[in-house]
Short mmCIF file of C-alpha atoms (C1' of nucleotides) in Angstrom, two decimals:
data_model
loop_
_atom_site.label_atom_id
_atom_site.label_comp_id
_atom_site.label_asym_id
_atom_site.label_seq_id
_atom_site.Cartn_x
_atom_site.Cartn_y
_atom_site.Cartn_z
CA MET W 1 29.75 -24.06 -6.88
CA SER W 2 26.20 -23.48 -7.97
CA PHE W 3 24.57 -20.10 -8.31
CA GLU W 4 21.10 -21.32 -9.09
CA TYR W 5 18.39 -19.45 -7.29
CA THR W 6 15.35 -21.36 -6.25
CA PRO W 7 12.63 -19.09 -4.94
CA PRO W 8 11.05 -20.12 -1.63
CA LYS W 9 8.22 -22.62 -1.82
CA TYR W 10 5.55 -20.13 -0.84
CA ALA W 11 6.66 -17.84 -3.68
CA GLN W 12 6.40 -20.71 -6.15
CA LEU W 13 2.87 -21.37 -4.94
CA ILE W 14 2.00 -17.69 -5.38
CA THR W 15 3.26 -17.77 -8.96
CA GLU W 16 1.32 -20.93 -9.76
CA LEU W 17 -1.92 -19.65 -8.26
CA GLU W 18 -1.61 -16.33 -10.10
CA ARG W 19 -1.14 -18.27 -13.30
CA ARG W 20 -4.23 -20.37 -12.67
CA ILE W 21 -6.33 -17.31 -11.91
CA ASP W 22 -5.08 -15.53 -15.01
CA SER W 23 -5.69 -18.58 -17.20
CA GLY W 24 -9.28 -18.89 -16.04
CA GLU W 25 -8.70 -22.22 -14.36
CA TYR W 26 -9.82 -20.48 -11.17
CA PRO W 27 -12.45 -18.05 -12.49
CA ALA W 28 -13.31 -14.86 -10.65
CA GLY W 29 -15.91 -15.44 -7.97
CA SER W 30 -15.11 -19.11 -7.58
CA LEU W 31 -13.95 -20.78 -4.43
CA LEU W 32 -10.23 -21.48 -4.25
CA PRO W 33 -9.17 -24.99 -3.19
CA SER W 34 -8.99 -25.20 0.59
CA GLU W 35 -5.72 -25.04 2.48
CA HIS W 36 -5.89 -28.79 3.01
CA THR W 37 -6.36 -29.46 -0.70
CA LEU W 38 -3.45 -27.21 -1.63
CA MET W 39 -1.26 -28.87 1.01
CA ALA W 40 -1.99 -32.23 -0.58
CA GLU W 41 -1.51 -31.07 -4.17
CA PHE W 42 1.72 -29.15 -3.66
CA GLY W 43 3.16 -31.19 -0.81
CA MET W 44 3.61 -28.23 1.49
CA ALA W 45 2.87 -27.73 5.17
CA ARG W 46 -0.10 -25.62 6.10
CA PRO W 47 1.80 -22.50 7.30
CA THR W 48 3.56 -22.39 3.94
CA VAL W 49 0.27 -22.53 2.04
CA VAL W 50 -1.26 -19.93 4.36
CA LYS W 51 1.69 -17.60 3.85
CA ALA W 52 1.27 -17.71 0.07
CA LEU W 53 -2.49 -17.14 0.33
CA GLY W 54 -1.88 -14.23 2.70
CA VAL W 55 0.29 -12.50 0.13
CA LEU W 56 -2.33 -13.02 -2.57
CA ARG W 57 -4.96 -11.53 -0.26
CA ASP W 58 -2.78 -8.50 0.52
CA GLN W 59 -2.24 -7.94 -3.19
CA GLY W 60 -5.95 -8.12 -3.93
CA TRP W 61 -6.07 -11.38 -5.87
CA ILE W 62 -8.41 -13.13 -3.45
CA VAL W 63 -10.65 -12.38 -0.48
CA THR W 64 -10.98 -14.72 2.47
CA GLN W 65 -13.97 -15.50 4.61
CA GLN W 66 -13.42 -17.45 7.76
CA GLY W 67 -15.49 -20.60 7.85
CA LYS W 68 -16.25 -20.49 4.14
CA GLY W 69 -13.05 -20.29 2.20
CA ARG W 70 -11.09 -18.04 -0.15
CA PHE W 71 -12.75 -16.51 -3.17
CA VAL W 72 -11.05 -15.43 -6.39
CA ARG W 73 -11.25 -11.74 -7.30
CA GLY W 74 -9.05 -11.92 -10.38
CA ARG W 75 -5.88 -10.05 -11.26
CA PRO W 76 -5.78 -6.84 -9.24
CA ALA W 77 -6.81 -3.95 -11.48
CA ILE W 78 -4.24 -1.62 -9.95
CA PRO W 79 -0.82 -3.03 -10.69
CA LYS W 80 1.31 -2.87 -7.57
CA ASP W 81 4.40 -1.91 -9.54
CA GLN W 82 5.42 1.71 -9.58
CA LYS W 83 2.62 3.89 -10.75
CA ALA W 84 4.06 6.88 -12.59
CA ARG W 85 3.59 9.57 -9.99
CA THR W 86 4.45 13.05 -11.14
CA GLY W 87 6.69 13.94 -8.22
CA ARG W 88 8.60 10.68 -8.28
CA GLU W 89 9.16 10.98 -11.98
CA LEU W 90 10.45 14.55 -11.64
CA LEU W 91 12.84 13.52 -8.92
CA ASP W 92 14.45 10.76 -10.97
CA ARG W 93 14.41 12.42 -14.39
CA THR W 94 17.81 13.32 -15.80
CA GLU W 95 18.30 16.59 -17.57
CA THR W 96 19.91 14.92 -20.53
CA GLN W 97 17.15 12.45 -21.33
CA ALA W 98 14.30 14.96 -21.68
CA ALA W 99 14.58 17.48 -24.50
CA SER W 100 15.22 20.31 -22.10
CA LYS W 101 16.98 23.64 -21.87
CA LEU W 102 18.61 24.81 -18.66
CA LEU W 103 17.32 28.30 -17.89
CA ALA W 104 19.06 28.96 -14.60
CA ALA W 105 21.25 27.26 -12.02
CA GLY W 106 22.47 29.04 -8.94
CA PRO W 107 21.69 30.70 -5.60
CA VAL W 108 18.54 32.78 -5.11
CA GLU W 109 16.30 33.90 -2.25
CA ALA W 110 13.60 31.34 -1.54
CA PRO W 111 10.08 32.44 -2.54
CA ASN W 112 7.63 32.29 0.36
CA ARG W 113 5.92 29.13 -0.78
CA ILE W 114 9.20 27.29 -1.26
CA ALA W 115 10.64 28.49 2.05
CA ALA W 116 7.50 27.26 3.77
CA TYR W 117 7.71 23.85 2.12
CA LEU W 118 11.38 23.50 3.04
CA GLY W 119 10.82 24.72 6.60
CA LEU W 120 13.20 27.67 6.11
CA GLU W 121 13.00 31.33 7.11
CA GLN W 122 11.60 33.63 4.47
CA LYS W 123 14.22 34.71 1.93
CA SER W 124 16.66 32.02 3.01
CA ALA W 125 19.32 31.15 0.48
CA VAL W 126 18.43 28.26 -1.80
CA VAL W 127 19.83 26.92 -5.04
CA LEU W 128 17.44 27.01 -7.98
CA ARG W 129 17.63 24.99 -11.18
CA LYS W 130 15.07 25.93 -13.80
CA ILE W 131 14.43 23.94 -16.94
CA LEU W 132 12.26 24.35 -20.01
CA VAL W 133 11.08 21.01 -21.40
CA GLU W 134 10.11 20.73 -25.05
CA ARG W 135 8.00 18.16 -26.81
CA ASP W 136 7.84 17.98 -30.59
CA GLY W 137 9.91 21.14 -30.65
CA GLU W 138 7.28 23.05 -28.69
CA PRO W 139 7.80 24.27 -25.11
CA THR W 140 5.48 22.26 -22.94
CA GLU W 141 6.61 22.43 -19.33
CA ILE W 142 8.72 24.47 -16.94
CA SER W 143 10.35 22.57 -14.13
CA ALA W 144 12.14 24.18 -11.18
CA THR W 145 14.09 22.56 -8.36
CA TRP W 146 14.84 24.24 -5.05
CA VAL W 147 17.43 22.90 -2.62
CA PRO W 148 18.58 24.66 0.59
CA ALA W 149 21.89 26.42 -0.09
CA THR W 150 23.43 24.69 2.91
CA VAL W 151 22.88 21.38 1.14
CA ALA W 152 23.54 22.33 -2.47
CA GLU W 153 26.56 24.59 -2.32
CA GLY W 154 29.73 23.07 -3.62
CA THR W 155 27.85 20.35 -5.47
CA ALA W 156 26.91 19.91 -9.11
CA LEU W 157 23.43 21.17 -8.27
CA ALA W 158 24.65 24.76 -8.31
CA GLU W 159 26.47 24.45 -11.62
CA SER W 160 25.34 25.02 -15.16
CA ALA W 161 26.23 21.63 -16.55
CA ASP W 162 23.35 19.26 -17.21
CA LEU W 163 22.78 16.82 -14.38
CA ARG W 164 23.55 13.31 -15.53
CA GLN W 165 21.48 11.63 -12.87
CA GLY W 166 18.16 12.42 -11.27
CA ILE W 167 17.86 15.18 -8.68
CA ARG W 168 17.28 12.58 -6.00
CA ARG W 169 20.74 11.06 -6.22
CA TYR W 170 22.43 14.43 -5.92
CA VAL W 171 20.37 15.52 -2.93
CA GLU W 172 20.74 12.19 -1.16
CA SER W 173 24.51 12.19 -1.47
CA ALA W 174 24.90 15.89 -0.73
CA ALA W 175 22.69 15.75 2.35
CA GLY W 176 23.69 12.26 3.41
CA VAL W 177 20.08 11.14 3.80
CA SER W 178 17.75 8.78 2.05
CA LEU W 179 14.65 10.39 0.58
CA ASP W 180 11.63 8.45 1.72
CA HIS W 181 8.41 10.04 0.54
CA ILE W 182 6.91 12.90 -1.38
CA ILE W 183 4.21 15.36 -0.40
CA GLU W 184 2.59 16.74 -3.52
CA HIS W 185 0.64 19.96 -3.79
CA ILE W 186 -1.39 20.66 -6.89
CA THR W 187 -3.07 23.91 -7.80
CA ALA W 188 -4.17 25.91 -10.84
CA ARG W 189 -3.12 29.47 -11.64
CA ASN W 190 -2.51 31.94 -14.43
CA PRO W 191 1.01 32.26 -15.84
CA THR W 192 3.59 34.72 -14.64
CA ALA W 193 5.07 37.02 -17.27
CA GLU W 194 8.10 34.74 -17.58
CA GLU W 195 6.00 31.61 -17.94
CA ARG W 196 3.79 33.28 -20.52
CA LYS W 197 6.82 34.07 -22.63
CA LEU W 198 8.55 30.72 -22.23
CA LEU W 199 5.50 28.56 -22.80
CA GLY W 200 3.94 30.81 -25.43
CA VAL W 201 0.54 30.89 -23.73
CA LYS W 202 -2.00 33.65 -23.21
CA THR W 203 -2.17 35.71 -20.03
CA SER W 204 -5.50 34.11 -19.23
CA ALA W 205 -4.30 30.53 -19.75
CA ALA W 206 -4.93 28.03 -16.96
CA LEU W 207 -1.74 26.37 -15.77
CA LEU W 208 -1.40 23.29 -13.63
CA ALA W 209 1.25 23.80 -10.93
CA VAL W 210 2.61 20.76 -9.11
CA TYR W 211 4.90 21.11 -6.10
CA ALA W 212 6.60 17.92 -4.97
CA VAL W 213 8.26 18.13 -1.57
CA ALA W 214 10.66 15.23 -0.99
CA CYS W 215 11.27 14.31 2.65
CA ASP W 216 13.36 11.78 4.53
CA ALA W 217 11.87 9.11 6.78
CA THR W 218 11.50 11.56 9.66
CA GLY W 219 9.43 13.94 7.54
CA LYS W 220 12.16 16.57 7.15
CA PRO W 221 11.95 18.23 3.71
CA TRP W 222 15.09 18.37 1.57
CA VAL W 223 14.07 19.47 -1.91
CA VAL W 224 11.08 20.95 -3.71
CA VAL W 225 10.43 20.29 -7.39
CA GLU W 226 7.87 22.50 -9.09
CA THR W 227 6.50 21.80 -12.51
CA VAL W 228 4.21 24.10 -14.44
CA LEU W 229 2.08 22.65 -17.24
CA PRO W 230 -0.45 24.28 -19.54
CA GLY W 231 -3.80 22.72 -18.63
CA ASP W 232 -4.84 22.30 -22.24
CA LEU W 233 -1.82 20.12 -22.97
CA HIS W 234 -1.53 18.04 -19.82
CA GLU W 235 -3.60 15.89 -17.57
CA LEU W 236 -2.37 14.13 -14.47
CA GLU W 237 -3.58 10.60 -13.88
CA ASP W 238 -3.51 8.57 -10.70
CA ALA W 239 -5.11 5.35 -9.50
CA TYR W 240 -5.72 4.17 -5.94
CA PRO W 241 -7.92 1.72 -4.04
CA ILE W 242 -11.09 2.99 -2.43
CA ARG W 243 -10.39 1.57 1.02
CA MET Y 1 -21.26 -15.77 28.08
CA SER Y 2 -18.38 -13.39 27.69
CA PHE Y 3 -18.00 -10.92 24.86
CA GLU Y 4 -14.55 -9.72 25.75
CA TYR Y 5 -12.25 -9.35 22.80
CA THR Y 6 -8.61 -10.11 23.30
CA PRO Y 7 -6.53 -9.17 20.29
CA PRO Y 8 -4.17 -11.86 19.00
CA LYS Y 9 -0.77 -12.06 20.63
CA TYR Y 10 1.09 -10.79 17.61
CA ALA Y 11 -1.12 -7.70 17.55
CA GLN Y 12 -0.39 -7.05 21.20
CA LEU Y 13 3.32 -7.27 20.46
CA ILE Y 14 2.93 -4.81 17.58
CA THR Y 15 1.17 -2.33 19.87
CA GLU Y 16 3.83 -2.67 22.55
CA LEU Y 17 6.73 -2.24 20.13
CA GLU Y 18 5.11 0.81 18.51
CA ARG Y 19 4.73 2.28 21.98
CA ARG Y 20 8.39 1.69 22.80
CA ILE Y 21 9.53 3.24 19.53
CA ASP Y 22 7.29 6.25 20.03
CA SER Y 23 8.45 6.69 23.63
CA GLY Y 24 12.10 6.71 22.64
CA GLU Y 25 12.86 3.51 24.48
CA TYR Y 26 13.91 2.14 21.09
CA PRO Y 27 15.41 5.25 19.43
CA ALA Y 28 15.53 5.61 15.64
CA GLY Y 29 18.58 3.96 14.18
CA SER Y 30 19.05 1.57 17.08
CA LEU Y 31 19.01 -2.18 16.87
CA LEU Y 32 15.77 -3.84 17.95
CA PRO Y 33 16.04 -6.77 20.38
CA SER Y 34 16.56 -9.99 18.45
CA GLU Y 35 13.77 -12.45 17.79
CA HIS Y 36 15.18 -14.70 20.49
CA THR Y 37 15.20 -11.90 23.05
CA LEU Y 38 11.62 -10.92 22.25
CA MET Y 39 10.53 -14.57 22.46
CA ALA Y 40 11.98 -14.72 25.96
CA GLU Y 41 10.58 -11.40 27.13
CA PHE Y 42 7.05 -11.85 25.82
CA GLY Y 43 6.81 -15.61 26.11
CA MET Y 44 5.85 -16.15 22.48
CA ALA Y 45 6.99 -18.65 19.90
CA ARG Y 46 9.23 -17.43 17.14
CA PRO Y 47 6.69 -17.38 14.28
CA THR Y 48 4.47 -15.16 16.41
CA VAL Y 49 7.29 -12.68 17.02
CA VAL Y 50 8.29 -12.81 13.36
CA LYS Y 51 4.73 -12.12 12.24
CA ALA Y 52 4.52 -8.99 14.39
CA LEU Y 53 7.90 -7.76 13.17
CA GLY Y 54 6.83 -8.42 9.57
CA VAL Y 55 3.85 -6.14 9.98
CA LEU Y 56 6.02 -3.42 11.48
CA ARG Y 57 8.42 -3.74 8.54
CA ASP Y 58 5.58 -3.54 6.01
CA GLN Y 59 4.28 -0.42 7.72
CA GLY Y 60 7.69 1.23 7.66
CA TRP Y 61 8.47 1.24 11.39
CA ILE Y 62 11.61 -0.87 11.04
CA VAL Y 63 13.97 -2.21 8.39
CA THR Y 64 15.51 -5.65 8.57
CA GLN Y 65 18.89 -6.84 7.50
CA GLN Y 66 19.50 -10.54 7.39
CA GLY Y 67 22.44 -11.53 9.50
CA LYS Y 68 22.51 -8.25 11.42
CA GLY Y 69 19.13 -7.54 12.90
CA ARG Y 70 16.19 -5.16 12.72
CA PHE Y 71 16.77 -1.42 12.89
CA VAL Y 72 14.31 1.17 14.11
CA ARG Y 73 13.21 3.82 11.61
CA GLY Y 74 10.67 5.54 13.84
CA ARG Y 75 6.97 6.18 13.38
CA PRO Y 76 6.24 6.10 9.64
CA ALA Y 77 5.89 9.65 8.33
CA ILE Y 78 3.03 8.69 6.04
CA PRO Y 79 0.19 7.45 8.19
CA LYS Y 80 -1.25 4.29 6.66
CA ASP Y 81 -4.79 5.26 7.63
CA GLN Y 82 -6.97 6.74 4.95
CA LYS Y 83 -5.26 9.66 3.35
CA ALA Y 84 -7.90 12.16 2.29
CA ARG Y 85 -7.92 11.52 -1.42
CA THR Y 86 -10.12 13.86 -3.38
CA GLY Y 87 -11.97 11.21 -5.33
CA ARG Y 88 -12.60 8.97 -2.36
CA GLU Y 89 -13.89 11.89 -0.35
CA LEU Y 90 -16.23 12.94 -3.16
CA LEU Y 91 -17.62 9.47 -3.46
CA ASP Y 92 -18.53 9.18 0.21
CA ARG Y 93 -19.67 12.72 0.85
CA THR Y 94 -23.38 13.16 1.57
CA GLU Y 95 -25.26 16.02 0.06
CA THR Y 96 -26.72 16.97 3.39
CA GLN Y 97 -23.49 17.34 5.31
CA ALA Y 98 -21.76 19.81 3.03
CA ALA Y 99 -23.39 23.21 2.70
CA SER Y 100 -24.52 22.51 -0.81
CA LYS Y 101 -27.22 23.39 -3.28
CA LEU Y 102 -28.56 20.86 -5.78
CA LEU Y 103 -28.42 22.43 -9.23
CA ALA Y 104 -29.67 19.56 -11.36
CA ALA Y 105 -30.62 15.90 -11.09
CA GLY Y 106 -31.80 13.94 -14.09
CA PRO Y 107 -31.02 12.38 -17.44
CA VAL Y 108 -28.76 14.09 -19.99
CA GLU Y 109 -26.57 13.13 -22.92
CA ALA Y 110 -23.07 12.23 -21.80
CA PRO Y 111 -20.39 14.76 -22.75
CA ASN Y 112 -17.54 13.24 -24.73
CA ARG Y 113 -15.09 13.14 -21.86
CA ILE Y 114 -17.58 11.49 -19.51
CA ALA Y 115 -18.71 8.96 -22.13
CA ALA Y 116 -15.08 8.04 -22.70
CA TYR Y 117 -14.40 7.58 -19.00
CA LEU Y 118 -17.51 5.42 -18.59
CA GLY Y 119 -16.77 3.40 -21.71
CA LEU Y 120 -20.06 4.44 -23.35
CA GLU Y 121 -20.93 5.53 -26.88
CA GLN Y 122 -20.91 9.26 -27.46
CA LYS Y 123 -24.16 10.93 -26.38
CA SER Y 124 -25.29 7.90 -24.42
CA ALA Y 125 -27.90 8.56 -21.76
CA VAL Y 126 -26.50 9.26 -18.31
CA VAL Y 127 -27.92 10.67 -15.11
CA LEU Y 128 -26.28 13.87 -13.93
CA ARG Y 129 -26.35 15.35 -10.44
CA LYS Y 130 -24.79 18.78 -10.13
CA ILE Y 131 -24.10 20.48 -6.84
CA LEU Y 132 -22.78 23.87 -5.79
CA VAL Y 133 -20.81 23.71 -2.56
CA GLU Y 134 -20.46 26.80 -0.40
CA ARG Y 135 -17.95 27.63 2.29
CA ASP Y 136 -18.44 30.58 4.60
CA GLY Y 137 -21.43 31.51 2.49
CA GLU Y 138 -19.32 31.82 -0.64
CA PRO Y 139 -19.57 29.41 -3.59
CA THR Y 140 -16.35 27.47 -3.67
CA GLU Y 141 -16.79 24.31 -5.70
CA ILE Y 142 -19.01 22.70 -8.33
CA SER Y 143 -19.37 18.98 -8.13
CA ALA Y 144 -21.03 16.81 -10.80
CA THR Y 145 -21.76 13.10 -10.72
CA TRP Y 146 -22.36 11.04 -13.86
CA VAL Y 147 -23.89 7.57 -13.76
CA PRO Y 148 -24.97 5.50 -16.79
CA ALA Y 149 -28.76 5.79 -17.20
CA THR Y 150 -29.05 2.01 -17.27
CA VAL Y 151 -27.73 1.97 -13.72
CA ALA Y 152 -29.30 5.09 -12.27
CA GLU Y 153 -32.84 5.07 -13.61
CA GLY Y 154 -35.48 4.26 -11.07
CA THR Y 155 -33.14 5.02 -8.17
CA ALA Y 156 -32.78 8.02 -5.89
CA LEU Y 157 -29.85 9.15 -8.02
CA ALA Y 158 -32.22 10.55 -10.65
CA GLU Y 159 -34.38 12.42 -8.15
CA SER Y 160 -34.19 15.90 -6.77
CA ALA Y 161 -34.12 15.01 -3.09
CA ASP Y 162 -30.76 15.35 -1.36
CA LEU Y 163 -28.89 12.07 -1.17
CA ARG Y 164 -28.62 10.97 2.44
CA GLN Y 165 -25.65 8.71 1.87
CA GLY Y 166 -22.55 8.98 -0.27
CA ILE Y 167 -22.76 8.38 -4.01
CA ARG Y 168 -20.85 5.16 -3.58
CA ARG Y 169 -23.56 3.41 -1.62
CA TYR Y 170 -26.21 4.25 -4.19
CA VAL Y 171 -24.14 3.13 -7.14
CA GLU Y 172 -23.03 -0.07 -5.44
CA SER Y 173 -26.57 -1.10 -4.59
CA ALA Y 174 -28.06 0.03 -7.91
CA ALA Y 175 -25.41 -1.75 -9.98
CA GLY Y 176 -24.95 -4.67 -7.61
CA VAL Y 177 -21.19 -4.31 -7.60
CA SER Y 178 -18.53 -3.31 -5.13
CA LEU Y 179 -16.50 -0.27 -6.13
CA ASP Y 180 -12.86 -1.11 -5.80
CA HIS Y 181 -10.63 1.69 -6.98
CA ILE Y 182 -10.56 5.17 -8.42
CA ILE Y 183 -8.74 6.54 -11.43
CA GLU Y 184 -8.26 10.24 -11.04
CA HIS Y 185 -7.63 12.74 -13.82
CA ILE Y 186 -6.56 16.27 -12.94
CA THR Y 187 -6.31 19.18 -15.32
CA ALA Y 188 -6.53 22.97 -15.33
CA ARG Y 189 -8.85 25.03 -17.51
CA ASN Y 190 -10.77 28.27 -17.77
CA PRO Y 191 -14.38 28.36 -16.56
CA THR Y 192 -17.41 27.75 -18.75
CA ALA Y 193 -20.04 30.48 -18.78
CA GLU Y 194 -22.09 28.56 -16.24
CA GLU Y 195 -19.14 27.99 -13.92
CA ARG Y 196 -18.17 31.62 -14.16
CA LYS Y 197 -21.61 32.67 -13.02
CA LEU Y 198 -21.96 30.09 -10.27
CA LEU Y 199 -18.52 30.51 -8.80
CA GLY Y 200 -18.34 34.24 -9.35
CA VAL Y 201 -14.94 34.11 -11.00
CA LYS Y 202 -13.43 35.94 -13.96
CA THR Y 203 -13.41 34.49 -17.47
CA SER Y 204 -9.64 34.21 -17.25
CA ALA Y 205 -9.63 32.42 -13.89
CA ALA Y 206 -7.68 29.15 -13.63
CA LEU Y 207 -9.82 26.29 -12.42
CA LEU Y 208 -8.69 22.94 -11.14
CA ALA Y 209 -10.82 20.15 -12.62
CA VAL Y 210 -10.69 16.70 -11.01
CA TYR Y 211 -12.37 13.70 -12.62
CA ALA Y 212 -12.65 10.64 -10.39
CA VAL Y 213 -13.64 7.47 -12.24
CA ALA Y 214 -14.75 4.76 -9.81
CA CYS Y 215 -14.35 1.19 -11.07
CA ASP Y 216 -15.07 -2.28 -9.74
CA ALA Y 217 -12.39 -4.91 -9.18
CA THR Y 218 -12.35 -5.87 -12.86
CA GLY Y 219 -11.64 -2.28 -13.92
CA LYS Y 220 -15.11 -1.58 -15.31
CA PRO Y 221 -16.11 2.07 -14.67
CA TRP Y 222 -19.45 2.77 -12.99
CA VAL Y 223 -19.49 6.42 -12.05
CA VAL Y 224 -17.57 9.62 -12.71
CA VAL Y 225 -17.42 12.43 -10.19
CA GLU Y 226 -16.15 15.77 -11.47
CA THR Y 227 -15.25 18.60 -9.18
CA VAL Y 228 -14.28 22.06 -10.30
CA LEU Y 229 -12.33 24.29 -7.93
CA PRO Y 230 -10.98 27.81 -8.35
CA GLY Y 231 -7.20 27.46 -8.23
CA ASP Y 232 -6.76 30.48 -6.02
CA LEU Y 233 -8.92 28.92 -3.31
CA HIS Y 234 -7.91 25.29 -3.42
CA GLU Y 235 -4.85 23.15 -3.38
CA LEU Y 236 -4.81 19.36 -3.55
CA GLU Y 237 -2.37 17.57 -1.29
CA ASP Y 238 -1.17 13.99 -1.51
CA ALA Y 239 1.62 11.99 0.08
CA TYR Y 240 3.23 8.78 -1.12
CA PRO Y 241 6.44 6.79 -0.66
CA ILE Y 242 9.23 7.23 -3.19
CA ARG Y 243 9.73 3.55 -3.91
"C1'" DG V 1 51.45 -8.90 11.27
"C1'" DA V 2 48.23 -10.59 7.85
"C1'" DA V 3 45.28 -13.93 5.64
"C1'" DG V 4 41.89 -17.15 6.18
"C1'" DC V 5 38.85 -20.16 8.78
"C1'" DC V 6 35.45 -21.01 12.26
"C1'" DC V 7 31.88 -20.11 15.35
"C1'" DG V 8 28.16 -17.69 17.26
"C1'" DC V 9 25.01 -14.31 16.33
"C1'" DT V 10 21.28 -12.68 13.36
"C1'" DT V 11 17.06 -13.28 10.12
"C1'" DG V 12 14.64 -16.41 6.33
"C1'" DG V 13 12.10 -20.49 5.40
"C1'" DT V 14 9.82 -24.90 6.45
"C1'" DT V 15 7.54 -28.62 9.00
"C1'" DA V 16 3.92 -31.06 11.86
"C1'" DG V 17 0.83 -30.48 14.96
"C1'" DT V 18 -2.62 -28.12 18.34
"C1'" DC V 19 -6.63 -25.35 19.58
"C1'" DA V 20 -10.19 -21.78 18.48
"C1'" DA V 21 -13.84 -19.75 15.80
"C1'" DG V 22 -17.07 -19.22 11.91
"C1'" DT V 23 -20.23 -21.57 8.30
"C1'" DG V 24 -23.38 -24.69 6.42
"C1'" DC V 25 -25.59 -28.95 6.04
"C1'" DA V 26 -27.63 -33.24 7.51
"C1'" DC V 27 -30.00 -35.40 10.83
"C1'" DC V 28 -33.14 -36.03 14.57
"C1'" DA V 29 -36.84 -34.99 17.66
"C1'" DA V 30 -40.97 -32.58 18.90
"C1'" DT I 1 -43.19 -29.32 9.10
"C1'" DT I 2 -40.26 -27.02 12.14
"C1'" DG I 3 -36.74 -26.27 15.31
"C1'" DG I 4 -32.50 -27.45 17.28
"C1'" DT I 5 -28.26 -30.26 17.73
"C1'" DG I 6 -24.22 -31.91 16.13
"C1'" DC I 7 -20.75 -32.72 12.79
"C1'" DA I 8 -17.69 -31.75 8.97
"C1'" DC I 9 -15.24 -28.31 6.83
"C1'" DT I 10 -13.28 -23.96 6.53
"C1'" DT I 11 -9.82 -20.19 8.10
"C1'" DG I 12 -7.24 -17.88 12.28
"C1'" DA I 13 -3.78 -18.20 15.80
"C1'" DC I 14 -0.13 -20.42 18.00
"C1'" DT I 15 3.73 -23.68 19.40
"C1'" DA I 16 8.30 -26.20 19.24
"C1'" DA I 17 11.66 -27.53 16.47
"C1'" DC I 18 14.66 -27.76 12.45
"C1'" DC I 19 17.86 -26.20 8.62
"C1'" DA I 20 19.69 -22.43 5.52
"C1'" DA I 21 21.94 -18.09 4.72
"C1'" DG I 22 24.12 -13.67 5.86
"C1'" DC I 23 27.19 -11.09 9.06
"C1'" DG I 24 31.05 -10.16 12.11
"C1'" DG I 25 34.44 -10.97 15.44
"C1'" DG I 26 37.93 -13.87 17.25
"C1'" DC I 27 41.08 -17.45 16.65
"C1'" DT I 28 44.40 -20.06 14.19
"C1'" DT I 29 47.82 -20.45 10.96
"C1'" DC I 30 51.34 -19.00 8.03
#
DNA sequence: GAAGCCCGCTTGGTTAGTCAAGTGCACCAA
DNA sequence: TTGGTGCACTTGACTAACCAAGCGGGCTTC
């Protein structure tokens, strides 16, 4: 029995063309060999060549122009692999890996903003986990997770032990759903009294507040993660194509 | 001569399947008709059917499982059409459409942060356009655009007349490049003396500052748009898939 | 009754060929 | 010289057919 894995032909062609573009053999702005030429060189049928070129176009390596040919753009500047989005990172972070201190874990009444995000009545019961994250021994971030009590009760989410996996796993198994996307809300505000004390900032400090609402494929919200960052210590970065 | 446009067959199939999913004819979680069935019903060859289904999978309408079939997920919760990203919106906004007042337009020395974003030496010459945007008669946002002087000089960017098209058009034609993507930096800070006066906020107010760096396909930066928003008036929203 | 094989279903990948539509150049005629 | 025609080359869309691989149920065999 053989367990070798040979990638499909079109994938091999993709790899080879990416290599040639990276190496400068096909410089940016130049015309790529035509479908016919590639068919001859690689011994593939036209649909196979076209499929590979279609993937390269979708990923931004090349642009095509009917009647003229395909032009090299170069390696796409925005890597398609996971950009570090704040909300996604919060959802998959474990409490043990970050230098963090658990401040609270248990049932509370949902604040208005959180109830609205979760689609609950005001003052509904939710489970809150609050964490103080330190960097270089200094408090640098407060992170809070809200889950509807109907989902969280009876699970590790409501207990004081550090979570050993990311929030997402717990919510997905407790609710029996697969979290699909995140809706992020970002705003700036002054600290509450508690935040002022925990973060050691002035009353007038400008804080960055990020609310990440994680929803399933139907758009139903299941968990809200809030993180509060002093603006003078943090900056969020994000990259996206213009069109 | 006829100028009718008939969309390709695979696109017609996509439209029809989306309609059936939306209408509930193919409920979420159900098994889609097999490729063979669709071939028979719509009178298309298999690659045509497969191409349509591939698009639907990429857009999140369905998931496929080799050996079992394709399962309906429902209309994707995140619409693929242009999400209103702050930076993109700033770049295409015209100065005439927003109720705005031009505060400055002309050459200045680049502040450190802007020079860094543009990849210029400190205190390089740049052209600055600063605008105060009002909503309901109240000042609500300060927007500033920074373009290297080598690009902007001699163009409408350095003049006091309102720009009649978005910043992007001007920069693209002045620099002879096509802007490809945006790198966005978000932070929170207290207002400068000027911002305090213009926005009518307190010294201790928390402002949201967004820096959008627009780059061409090679990653070279061409323009920075900064927008400053009082945190108590504004909230940025963004949606993205988890994986 | 249980284990294992086989077959029919599904999707994934590939081929060879057709026709249509857009682009640019060479050639020819006025 | 100028204008138009036609051809060669490009990508876009589509077809019919084939084999491979994953899944599951039914049948056979022990």
